[in-house]
Every structure is written in structure tokens, then in C-alpha cells.
Amino acid sequence: KCISMEPKFPGSYHDLGLCYLALDDEDKAQELFEKAIEIEPTYLDAYNNLGNILQRKGDYEGAIEQYIFALGLDKATWKTQNNLGNAFRELGKFNEAVQFFEQAIELNPTGLEIIHNAANTYGEKSDFPAAIEKFERALELLPAGPVSISNLAIMNHIMGIEDKTADYIEQ
């Protein structure tokens, strides 16, 4: 209805794309995000969501392209930084991934998902002290958080550090 009333309003295409995405129709959602960008070439959320679709489809390079373009529009978006980190992580480019996760954390220091993403990526690149530091930071935000506790137990075990899992659970 909104599109028929104002066919040149990019927000209607974007929002309809989100609806199709919620219905798992990625192709239709992609088409609508691309239409929103066609109408408004600086539509940051449309680039982000288009990148998310490409990433879900396994086109990580295409996703990275969209996210980098979005960062050119606004560098202060923690969501875009986090999305870039995830795409680089999927490609096994862990150094690039943690760089973007760290930038996202600077912009959103209480973002538990971002902190977990960074911690897991540090673990994947065998930087276990950095992974432990991030999981401990996550526990400061969510004491007794099961994801953080279980991952800390794994990291401490790998490092040969006395298992402190019981200490975290008892807090």
C-alpha cells in the first residue's frame, strides 16, 4: 500500500524487505533492499541488510563489499563493524575479523554479542589470553552467563590454567 502511494520512498521497500526476510524469502528481500538502494544510494540500513542476506547465502566477499560501502556512509555504526567481523571470520581472516569486532566494541562497549564474537574469533586464531579477557568482560556484563562460563572453561583448559568454572558459577 505504501509503495503504491509513494513509489519513490525507499523506506517502504526496505521495510517490506525486512518482512520478506522474516518470512525467509531472501531473494525477494534482496530485490527490495536493492530497490531501496537504487532509489536512495546512501540508504545505510539497506546496504547492511543486503550484506546480511549475501552473508546468509554464503557470498562473504559480496557481503563485505556491502558492509564496506555502508562504512563509507557512516563509520560509527557498530552493527556494520560487527557484520564485517562476522564475514571476515567466515572467510578465516581472523586478524581482519577481530579488528572490526574491536572497533564495534569501542562503539558499543556493552554489546555482549560483539564481545562474544571477538572472544570466539580470538580463540579461533589461538590467541587464548585475549579470548579469556573478552569472555571475562562478557561475565562482567552478564554475571553467570552460561556461554561465557563454558567458553572460559574451555579456554582455561586449553591454556592449562586451573579450571575456574566453579568460581564463575558460584558468583
XYZ file of C-alpha atoms in Angstrom:
171
model
C 0.000 0.000 0.000
C 2.758 2.457 0.953
C 4.699 1.683 -2.215
C 1.634 2.292 -4.384
C 1.041 5.634 -2.612
C 4.682 6.785 -2.854
C 6.740 4.570 -5.179
C 9.876 6.689 -4.753
C 10.092 6.309 -0.949
C 12.987 3.902 -0.252
C 11.920 3.160 3.317
C 8.848 1.288 2.149
C 10.943 -1.069 0.020
C 13.406 -1.555 2.860
C 10.695 -2.299 5.418
C 8.920 -4.688 3.060
C 12.301 -6.362 2.512
C 12.572 -6.887 6.272
C 9.139 -8.541 6.232
C 10.219 -10.920 3.466
C 13.438 -11.615 5.341
C 11.396 -12.562 8.416
C 9.483 -14.970 6.159
C 12.821 -16.453 4.965
C 12.314 -15.224 1.410
C 15.854 -13.953 0.984
C 15.578 -13.461 -2.787
C 12.551 -11.161 -2.521
C 14.124 -9.317 0.412
C 17.334 -8.833 -1.565
C 15.373 -7.461 -4.511
C 13.607 -4.960 -2.243
C 16.816 -3.831 -0.493
C 18.415 -3.315 -3.899
C 15.381 -1.257 -4.976
C 15.706 0.908 -1.854
C 19.388 1.488 -2.696
C 18.503 2.278 -6.302
C 16.138 5.000 -5.090
C 18.422 6.238 -2.289
C 22.096 5.333 -2.881
C 23.035 6.373 0.677
C 20.495 4.143 2.469
C 22.798 2.688 5.128
C 20.380 0.100 6.564
C 19.626 -1.273 3.103
C 23.344 -1.901 2.481
C 23.688 -3.551 5.888
C 20.692 -5.806 5.330
C 21.770 -6.618 1.786
C 25.142 -7.626 3.229
C 23.378 -9.816 5.797
C 21.468 -11.617 3.049
C 24.605 -12.168 0.998
C 26.356 -13.499 4.087
C 23.467 -15.902 4.790
C 23.763 -17.101 1.194
C 27.495 -17.744 1.675
C 28.631 -14.833 -0.508
C 31.015 -13.414 2.090
C 33.000 -11.332 -0.386
C 29.772 -9.738 -1.640
C 28.666 -9.119 1.937
C 31.985 -7.487 2.779
C 31.585 -5.229 -0.248
C 28.170 -4.060 1.008
C 29.382 -3.533 4.578
C 32.448 -1.575 3.463
C 30.249 0.642 1.332
C 27.974 1.154 4.368
C 31.011 2.122 6.475
C 31.833 4.714 3.834
C 28.459 6.260 4.609
C 28.853 6.140 8.391
C 31.912 4.720 10.183
C 30.226 4.960 13.589
C 27.895 2.013 13.119
C 28.742 -0.847 15.452
C 26.345 -3.157 13.615
C 28.254 -2.752 10.366
C 31.587 -3.264 12.139
C 30.214 -6.425 13.783
C 28.795 -7.690 10.483
C 32.159 -7.133 8.794
C 33.873 -9.046 11.564
C 31.490 -11.963 11.082
C 32.031 -12.039 7.311
C 35.822 -11.973 7.662
C 35.608 -14.673 10.337
C 33.647 -16.902 7.964
C 36.445 -16.492 5.422
C 39.014 -17.498 8.050
C 40.510 -13.997 8.041
C 40.687 -13.783 11.811
C 43.021 -10.778 12.074
C 40.658 -8.658 9.979
C 37.676 -10.017 11.902
C 38.996 -9.069 15.344
C 39.939 -5.629 14.044
C 36.302 -4.958 13.173
C 34.979 -6.581 16.353
C 37.274 -4.357 18.421
C 36.030 -1.281 16.564
C 32.442 -2.388 17.190
C 33.203 -2.842 20.896
C 34.616 0.695 21.045
C 31.319 1.968 19.627
C 29.135 -0.321 21.766
C 31.119 -1.379 24.862
C 28.194 -3.289 26.386
C 27.381 -5.283 23.250
C 27.506 -8.844 24.570
C 27.120 -10.404 21.112
C 30.063 -8.395 19.782
C 32.233 -9.303 22.763
C 31.401 -12.994 22.281
C 32.159 -12.714 18.568
C 35.546 -11.181 19.358
C 36.283 -13.746 22.068
C 35.404 -16.691 19.830
C 37.500 -15.288 16.998
C 40.489 -14.760 19.291
C 40.071 -18.414 20.303
C 39.928 -19.497 16.668
C 43.185 -17.679 15.975
C 44.725 -19.321 19.086
C 45.062 -16.056 20.999
C 43.663 -17.645 24.140
C 44.659 -14.894 26.597
C 42.703 -12.351 24.521
C 39.760 -14.775 24.300
C 39.786 -15.237 28.084
C 39.909 -11.462 28.605
C 36.851 -10.980 26.356
C 34.850 -13.779 27.998
C 35.678 -12.313 31.422
C 34.484 -8.939 30.162
C 31.267 -10.600 28.995
C 30.802 -12.034 32.506
C 31.077 -8.522 33.930
C 28.098 -7.594 31.764
C 26.143 -10.793 32.348
C 27.327 -12.495 35.541
C 26.930 -16.278 35.411
C 26.278 -16.104 31.656
C 26.394 -19.741 30.520
C 28.041 -19.030 27.145
C 30.840 -17.066 28.752
C 31.343 -19.564 31.573
C 31.517 -22.608 29.308
C 33.881 -20.886 26.878
C 36.083 -19.668 29.732
C 36.319 -23.246 30.993
C 37.421 -24.368 27.516
C 39.963 -21.548 27.145
C 41.380 -22.121 30.638
C 41.664 -25.847 29.907
C 43.497 -25.188 26.643
C 45.847 -22.801 28.440
C 46.472 -25.324 31.228
C 45.091 -22.884 33.768
C 43.319 -24.284 36.773
C 39.672 -24.675 35.905
C 37.804 -21.766 37.467
C 34.379 -22.734 36.147
C 33.032 -23.454 39.652
C 34.172 -19.998 40.782
C 32.226 -18.360 37.942
C 29.084 -20.383 38.649
C 29.174 -19.575 42.371
C 29.398 -15.801 41.781
